[in-house]
CSV table of C-alpha atoms and ligand atoms in Angstrom, one decimal:
chain,number,residue,atom,x,y,z
Y,25,UNK,CA,14.0,1.6,14.0
Y,26,UNK,CA,11.4,0.9,11.4
Y,27,UNK,CA,9.0,3.6,10.3
Y,28,UNK,CA,6.3,1.7,12.1
Y,29,UNK,CA,8.2,1.8,15.4
Y,30,UNK,CA,8.8,5.5,15.0
Y,31,UNK,CA,5.0,6.3,14.8
Y,32,UNK,CA,3.3,8.2,17.6
Y,33,UNK,CA,0.4,5.8,18.2
Y,34,UNK,CA,-1.7,8.5,19.8
Y,35,UNK,CA,-1.7,10.6,16.7
Y,36,UNK,CA,-2.6,8.1,13.9
Y,37,UNK,CA,-4.7,9.9,11.3
Y,38,UNK,CA,-8.4,9.0,11.6
Y,39,UNK,CA,-9.1,9.1,7.9
Y,40,UNK,CA,-6.5,8.3,5.2
Y,41,UNK,CA,-7.5,8.7,1.6
Y,42,UNK,CA,-5.3,7.1,-1.1
Y,43,UNK,CA,-5.1,7.7,-4.9
Y,44,UNK,CA,-3.8,4.3,-5.9
Y,45,UNK,CA,-1.8,5.2,-9.1
Y,46,UNK,CA,0.8,3.5,-11.2
Y,47,UNK,CA,-0.5,0.0,-11.8
Y,48,UNK,CA,-0.2,0.4,-15.6
Y,49,UNK,CA,3.4,1.8,-15.5
Y,50,UNK,CA,4.4,-0.9,-13.0
Y,51,UNK,CA,3.3,-3.6,-15.5
Y,52,UNK,CA,4.7,-1.8,-18.6
Y,53,UNK,CA,8.1,-1.6,-16.9
Y,54,UNK,CA,8.1,-5.3,-16.6
Y,55,UNK,CA,6.9,-5.9,-20.2
Y,56,UNK,CA,3.5,-7.1,-18.9
Y,57,UNK,CA,-0.1,-6.1,-19.8
Y,58,UNK,CA,-1.5,-3.2,-17.8
Y,59,UNK,CA,-4.1,-5.6,-16.4
Y,60,UNK,CA,-1.3,-7.5,-14.6
Y,61,UNK,CA,-0.6,-4.3,-12.7
Y,62,UNK,CA,-4.2,-4.0,-11.7
Y,63,UNK,CA,-4.2,-7.6,-10.5
Y,64,UNK,CA,-1.2,-6.9,-8.3
Y,65,UNK,CA,-2.9,-3.7,-7.2
Y,66,UNK,CA,-5.9,-5.6,-5.9
Y,67,UNK,CA,-3.6,-7.7,-3.7
Y,68,UNK,CA,-2.0,-4.6,-2.3
Y,69,UNK,CA,-5.5,-3.2,-1.5
Y,70,UNK,CA,-6.1,-6.2,0.7
Y,71,UNK,CA,-2.8,-5.9,2.5
Y,72,UNK,CA,-3.1,-2.2,3.0
Y,73,UNK,CA,-6.6,-2.6,4.4
Y,74,UNK,CA,-5.2,-5.1,7.0
Y,75,UNK,CA,-2.3,-2.8,7.7
Y,76,UNK,CA,-4.7,0.2,8.2
Y,77,UNK,CA,-6.7,-1.8,10.7
Y,78,UNK,CA,-3.6,-2.8,12.5
Y,79,UNK,CA,-2.4,0.8,12.8
Y,80,UNK,CA,-5.8,2.0,14.1
Y,81,UNK,CA,-6.9,4.0,11.0
Y,82,UNK,CA,-10.6,4.4,11.2
Y,83,UNK,CA,-11.4,5.3,7.6
Y,84,UNK,CA,-9.5,4.3,4.5
Y,85,UNK,CA,-10.9,5.8,1.3
Y,86,UNK,CA,-9.4,4.3,-1.8
Y,87,UNK,CA,-9.7,5.9,-5.3
Y,88,UNK,CA,-10.4,2.8,-7.3
Y,89,UNK,CA,-12.1,4.0,-10.5
Y,90,UNK,CA,-12.7,7.6,-11.5
Y,91,UNK,CA,-15.5,9.1,-13.6
Y,92,UNK,CA,-12.7,9.9,-16.1
Y,93,UNK,CA,-11.5,6.2,-16.1
Y,94,UNK,CA,-14.6,5.3,-18.1
Y,95,UNK,CA,-12.8,6.9,-21.0
Y,96,UNK,CA,-10.1,4.2,-21.0
Y,97,UNK,CA,-10.0,1.6,-23.8
Y,98,UNK,CA,-13.0,-0.7,-23.5
Y,99,UNK,CA,-10.8,-3.7,-22.9
Y,100,UNK,CA,-9.2,-2.2,-19.9
Y,101,UNK,CA,-12.5,-1.0,-18.4
Y,102,UNK,CA,-13.9,-4.5,-18.9
Y,103,UNK,CA,-10.8,-6.1,-17.2
Y,104,UNK,CA,-11.1,-3.6,-14.3
Y,105,UNK,CA,-14.8,-4.4,-13.9
Y,106,UNK,CA,-14.1,-8.1,-13.9
Y,107,UNK,CA,-11.4,-7.7,-11.3
Y,108,UNK,CA,-13.8,-5.7,-9.2
Y,109,UNK,CA,-16.5,-8.3,-9.3
Y,110,UNK,CA,-14.1,-11.1,-8.5
Y,111,UNK,CA,-12.5,-9.3,-5.5
Y,112,UNK,CA,-15.4,-7.9,-3.5
Y,113,UNK,CA,-15.2,-10.6,-0.9
Y,114,UNK,CA,-17.3,-10.0,2.1
Y,115,UNK,CA,-15.4,-12.8,4.0
Y,116,UNK,CA,-12.3,-10.7,4.0
Y,117,UNK,CA,-14.2,-7.7,5.5
Y,118,UNK,CA,-15.9,-9.9,8.0
Y,119,UNK,CA,-12.7,-11.6,9.1
Y,120,UNK,CA,-11.1,-8.2,9.7
Y,121,UNK,CA,-14.3,-6.7,11.1
Y,122,UNK,CA,-14.3,-3.9,8.6
Y,123,UNK,CA,-17.3,-2.0,7.5
Y,124,UNK,CA,-17.4,-1.7,3.7
Y,125,UNK,CA,-18.8,1.4,1.9
Y,126,UNK,CA,-18.8,2.8,-1.6
Y,127,UNK,CA,-18.9,6.4,-2.9
Y,128,UNK,CA,-19.5,7.3,-6.5
Y,129,UNK,CA,-22.0,7.0,-9.4
Y,130,UNK,CA,-22.7,3.3,-8.6
Y,131,UNK,CA,-25.6,3.1,-11.1
Y,132,UNK,CA,-23.1,3.3,-14.0
Y,133,UNK,CA,-21.5,0.0,-12.8
Y,134,UNK,CA,-22.7,-3.4,-14.3
Y,135,UNK,CA,-25.8,-4.7,-12.3
Y,136,UNK,CA,-24.1,-7.8,-10.9
Y,137,UNK,CA,-21.3,-5.6,-9.4
Y,138,UNK,CA,-23.9,-3.3,-7.9
Y,139,UNK,CA,-25.7,-6.2,-6.3
Y,140,UNK,CA,-22.5,-7.6,-4.9
Y,141,UNK,CA,-21.4,-4.2,-3.5
Y,142,UNK,CA,-24.8,-3.7,-1.9
Y,143,UNK,CA,-24.7,-7.1,-0.3
Y,144,UNK,CA,-21.3,-6.5,1.1
Y,145,UNK,CA,-22.3,-3.1,2.5
Y,146,UNK,CA,-25.4,-4.7,4.1
Y,147,UNK,CA,-23.4,-7.6,5.7
Y,148,UNK,CA,-20.7,-5.4,7.2
Y,149,UNK,CA,-22.8,-2.4,8.3
Y,150,UNK,CA,-22.5,-3.2,12.0
Y,151,UNK,CA,-18.7,-3.2,12.2
Y,152,UNK,CA,-17.7,0.1,13.8
Y,153,UNK,CA,-13.9,-0.2,14.4
Y,154,UNK,CA,-12.7,0.4,10.8
Y,155,UNK,CA,-14.3,1.3,7.6
Y,156,UNK,CA,-13.0,0.8,4.1
Y,157,UNK,CA,-14.5,3.0,1.4
Y,158,UNK,CA,-14.0,2.4,-2.3
Y,159,UNK,CA,-14.5,5.4,-4.6
Y,160,UNK,CA,-16.0,3.8,-7.7
Y,161,UNK,CA,-17.1,5.7,-10.8
Y,162,UNK,CA,-16.3,8.7,-8.5
Y,163,UNK,CA,-15.2,12.2,-9.1
Y,164,UNK,CA,-15.5,15.3,-7.0
Y,165,UNK,CA,-17.1,17.3,-9.8
Y,166,UNK,CA,-19.8,14.6,-10.2
Y,167,UNK,CA,-20.3,14.6,-6.5
Y,168,UNK,CA,-20.5,18.4,-6.1
Y,169,UNK,CA,-22.8,18.7,-9.1
Y,170,UNK,CA,-25.1,16.1,-7.6
Y,171,UNK,CA,-25.1,17.9,-4.3
Y,172,UNK,CA,-26.0,21.2,-6.0
Y,173,UNK,CA,-28.9,19.5,-7.8
Y,174,UNK,CA,-30.2,17.8,-4.6
Y,175,UNK,CA,-30.1,21.1,-2.7
Y,176,UNK,CA,-31.8,23.0,-5.5
Y,177,UNK,CA,-34.5,20.4,-5.7
Y,178,UNK,CA,-35.1,20.7,-1.9
Y,179,UNK,CA,-35.3,24.5,-2.3
Y,180,UNK,CA,-37.7,24.2,-5.2
Y,181,UNK,CA,-39.9,21.8,-3.2
Y,182,UNK,CA,-40.0,24.4,-0.4
Y,183,UNK,CA,-38.2,22.0,2.0
Y,184,UNK,CA,-35.1,24.2,2.3
Y,185,UNK,CA,-34.5,27.9,2.6
Y,186,UNK,CA,-31.5,28.9,0.4
Y,187,UNK,CA,-30.4,31.2,3.2
Y,188,UNK,CA,-30.0,28.2,5.5
Y,189,UNK,CA,-27.4,26.6,3.2
Y,190,UNK,CA,-24.1,26.6,5.0
Y,191,UNK,CA,-20.9,24.5,4.9
Y,192,UNK,CA,-22.5,21.9,7.1
Y,193,UNK,CA,-25.4,21.5,4.7
Y,194,UNK,CA,-23.1,21.2,1.8
Y,195,UNK,CA,-20.9,18.6,3.6
Y,196,UNK,CA,-24.0,16.6,4.4
Y,197,UNK,CA,-25.0,16.5,0.8
Y,198,UNK,CA,-21.7,14.9,-0.2
Y,199,UNK,CA,-21.5,11.1,-0.6
Y,200,UNK,CA,-18.9,11.1,2.2
Y,201,UNK,CA,-21.3,12.5,4.8
Y,202,UNK,CA,-20.9,9.4,7.1
Y,203,UNK,CA,-17.2,10.1,7.8
Y,204,UNK,CA,-14.8,12.9,8.8
Y,205,UNK,CA,-12.7,14.7,6.2
Y,206,UNK,CA,-9.5,13.0,5.4
Y,207,UNK,CA,-6.5,13.9,7.6
Y,208,UNK,CA,-4.0,12.5,5.2
Y,209,UNK,CA,-4.2,12.0,1.4
Y,210,UNK,CA,-1.5,9.8,-0.2
Y,211,UNK,CA,-0.9,9.6,-3.9
Y,212,UNK,CA,1.4,6.9,-5.3
Y,213,UNK,CA,2.8,6.7,-8.8
Y,214,UNK,CA,4.7,10.1,-8.9
Y,215,UNK,CA,2.0,12.5,-10.2
Y,216,UNK,CA,1.4,15.6,-8.2
Y,217,UNK,CA,-2.3,16.2,-8.8
Y,218,UNK,CA,-5.6,15.3,-7.2
Y,219,UNK,CA,-7.4,14.0,-10.4
Y,220,UNK,CA,-10.8,15.0,-9.2
Y,221,UNK,CA,-10.6,13.2,-5.9
Y,222,UNK,CA,-12.3,14.5,-2.7
Y,223,UNK,CA,-11.8,18.2,-3.6
Y,224,UNK,CA,-14.3,19.5,-1.1
Y,225,UNK,CA,-13.3,17.2,1.6
Y,226,UNK,CA,-9.5,17.7,1.4
Y,227,UNK,CA,-9.7,21.5,1.9
Y,228,UNK,CA,-7.4,21.0,4.9
Y,229,UNK,CA,-6.0,17.6,4.4
Y,230,UNK,CA,-2.3,17.0,4.5
Y,231,UNK,CA,-1.0,15.8,1.1
Y,232,UNK,CA,1.7,13.2,0.6
Y,233,UNK,CA,3.0,12.2,-2.8
Y,234,UNK,CA,5.4,9.3,-3.5
Y,235,UNK,CA,7.0,7.8,-6.6
Y,236,UNK,CA,6.3,4.2,-5.6
Y,237,UNK,CA,3.9,2.6,-8.0
Y,238,UNK,CA,0.8,1.2,-6.2
Y,239,UNK,CA,1.7,-2.5,-6.8
Y,240,UNK,CA,4.9,-1.8,-4.8
Y,241,UNK,CA,3.2,0.1,-2.0
Y,242,UNK,CA,3.3,-1.6,1.4
Y,243,UNK,CA,3.1,-1.2,5.2
Y,244,UNK,CA,6.5,0.5,5.4
Y,245,UNK,CA,5.5,3.1,2.8
Y,246,UNK,CA,2.2,3.7,4.6
Y,247,UNK,CA,4.0,4.2,7.9
Y,248,UNK,CA,6.5,6.6,6.2
Y,249,UNK,CA,3.6,8.7,4.9
Y,250,UNK,CA,2.0,8.8,8.4
Y,251,UNK,CA,5.4,9.7,9.9
Y,252,UNK,CA,5.7,12.7,7.6
Y,253,UNK,CA,2.1,13.6,8.5
Y,254,UNK,CA,3.0,13.5,12.2
Y,255,UNK,CA,5.9,15.8,11.6
Y,256,UNK,CA,3.6,18.5,10.1
Y,257,UNK,CA,1.8,21.2,12.0
Y,258,UNK,CA,-1.8,21.5,11.0
Y,259,UNK,CA,-2.6,25.1,11.5
Y,260,UNK,CA,-6.1,25.5,9.9
Y,261,UNK,CA,-5.4,29.2,9.2
Y,262,UNK,CA,-4.1,30.0,12.7
Y,263,UNK,CA,-0.5,30.9,13.6
Y,264,UNK,CA,2.1,28.3,14.6
Y,265,UNK,CA,2.2,29.9,18.1
Y,266,UNK,CA,-1.6,29.6,18.5
Y,267,UNK,CA,-1.5,25.9,17.6
Y,268,UNK,CA,1.4,25.2,19.9
Y,269,UNK,CA,-0.5,26.9,22.8
Y,270,UNK,CA,-3.6,24.9,21.9
Y,271,UNK,CA,-1.7,21.6,21.9
Y,272,UNK,CA,-0.1,22.5,25.3
Y,273,UNK,CA,-3.5,23.0,26.8
Y,274,UNK,CA,-4.7,19.7,25.5
Y,275,UNK,CA,-1.8,17.7,27.0
A,9,IPE,C1,-4.3,3.3,-11.2
A,9,IPE,O1,-3.3,2.9,-12.0
A,9,IPE,C2,-5.5,2.4,-11.3
A,9,IPE,C3,-6.7,3.0,-12.0
A,9,IPE,C4,-6.7,4.3,-12.4
A,9,IPE,C5,-7.8,2.1,-12.3
A,9,IPE,P1,-3.2,3.4,-13.5
A,9,IPE,O2,-3.9,2.4,-14.4
A,9,IPE,O3,-3.6,4.8,-13.7
A,9,IPE,O4,-1.6,3.3,-13.8
A,9,IPE,P2,-0.7,4.3,-14.6
A,9,IPE,O5,-0.9,5.6,-14.1
A,9,IPE,O6,-1.2,4.2,-16.0
A,9,IPE,O7,0.6,3.8,-14.4
A,10,IPE,C1,-6.6,8.5,-10.7
A,10,IPE,O1,-5.6,7.9,-11.5
A,10,IPE,C2,-7.8,7.6,-10.5
A,10,IPE,C3,-7.5,6.4,-9.7
A,10,IPE,C4,-6.4,6.1,-9.1
A,10,IPE,C5,-8.7,5.5,-9.6
A,10,IPE,P1,-5.5,8.2,-13.0
A,10,IPE,O2,-4.4,7.5,-13.5
A,10,IPE,O3,-6.8,8.0,-13.7
A,10,IPE,O4,-5.2,9.8,-13.0
A,10,IPE,P2,-4.7,10.8,-14.1
A,10,IPE,O5,-5.6,10.6,-15.3
A,10,IPE,O6,-3.3,10.4,-14.5
A,10,IPE,O7,-4.7,12.1,-13.5
A,11,MG,MG1,-2.7,6.6,-13.6
């Protein structure tokens, strides 16, 4: 049986976040320029988006370019921006009926990219089946700092009482406030770290790390990750017995 056939269709994670890592090493291993890995990586993004729709995943949040990635050699950053511009194709989202969204410090991106992103967001905003979110110029520390500043500003303006700030208020100040927290976070490329991705949101996310470089990631690997996720018991601080009793009640 394939991994896909083994999946419990009634327990597909609602929100899957992915740290798409390993493009550079994939290329270097083949004696190619790092950019070649990024080009391949973009093709995989398209396929995985379609696979996610097919599996019924509602939100797919892809770490595409981090705040720290701005520190890469200028040539690589330019190549990545070029690829981004070329590949934001609203036709693909429209064909798959996927809503497109972006999180991150978008104002740092070149103006033509910002314009294209905004157009794509606008033209796909009514699709409600699946949503693909690109994290661009994103990092959690940027996002949390921004949220702190916004809340402080509201308090200073007298619009918010500091005593009223709770977890919900903070969550609503995050750029991800239009979607649930990730159920599953996948990192490809072999590193076991979060690299400043969705730190607030993944407080109770199931983490899955694999060695596969992003350009080699595929439907089978995605299903394997979901299968591992389905074998885990999400306890949210409770005991295993409590969770088992809760699940029995729901059935
Ligand atoms: C991930 O692949 C893509 C981006 C960070 C833009 P990398 O470019 O980090 O690939 P490795 O980690 O060097 O192999
Ligand atoms: C994380 O990958 C960022 C993206 C996948 C966009 P990096 O390759 O930048 O992560 P580090 O620097 O190795 O932690
Ligand atoms: Mg990397």
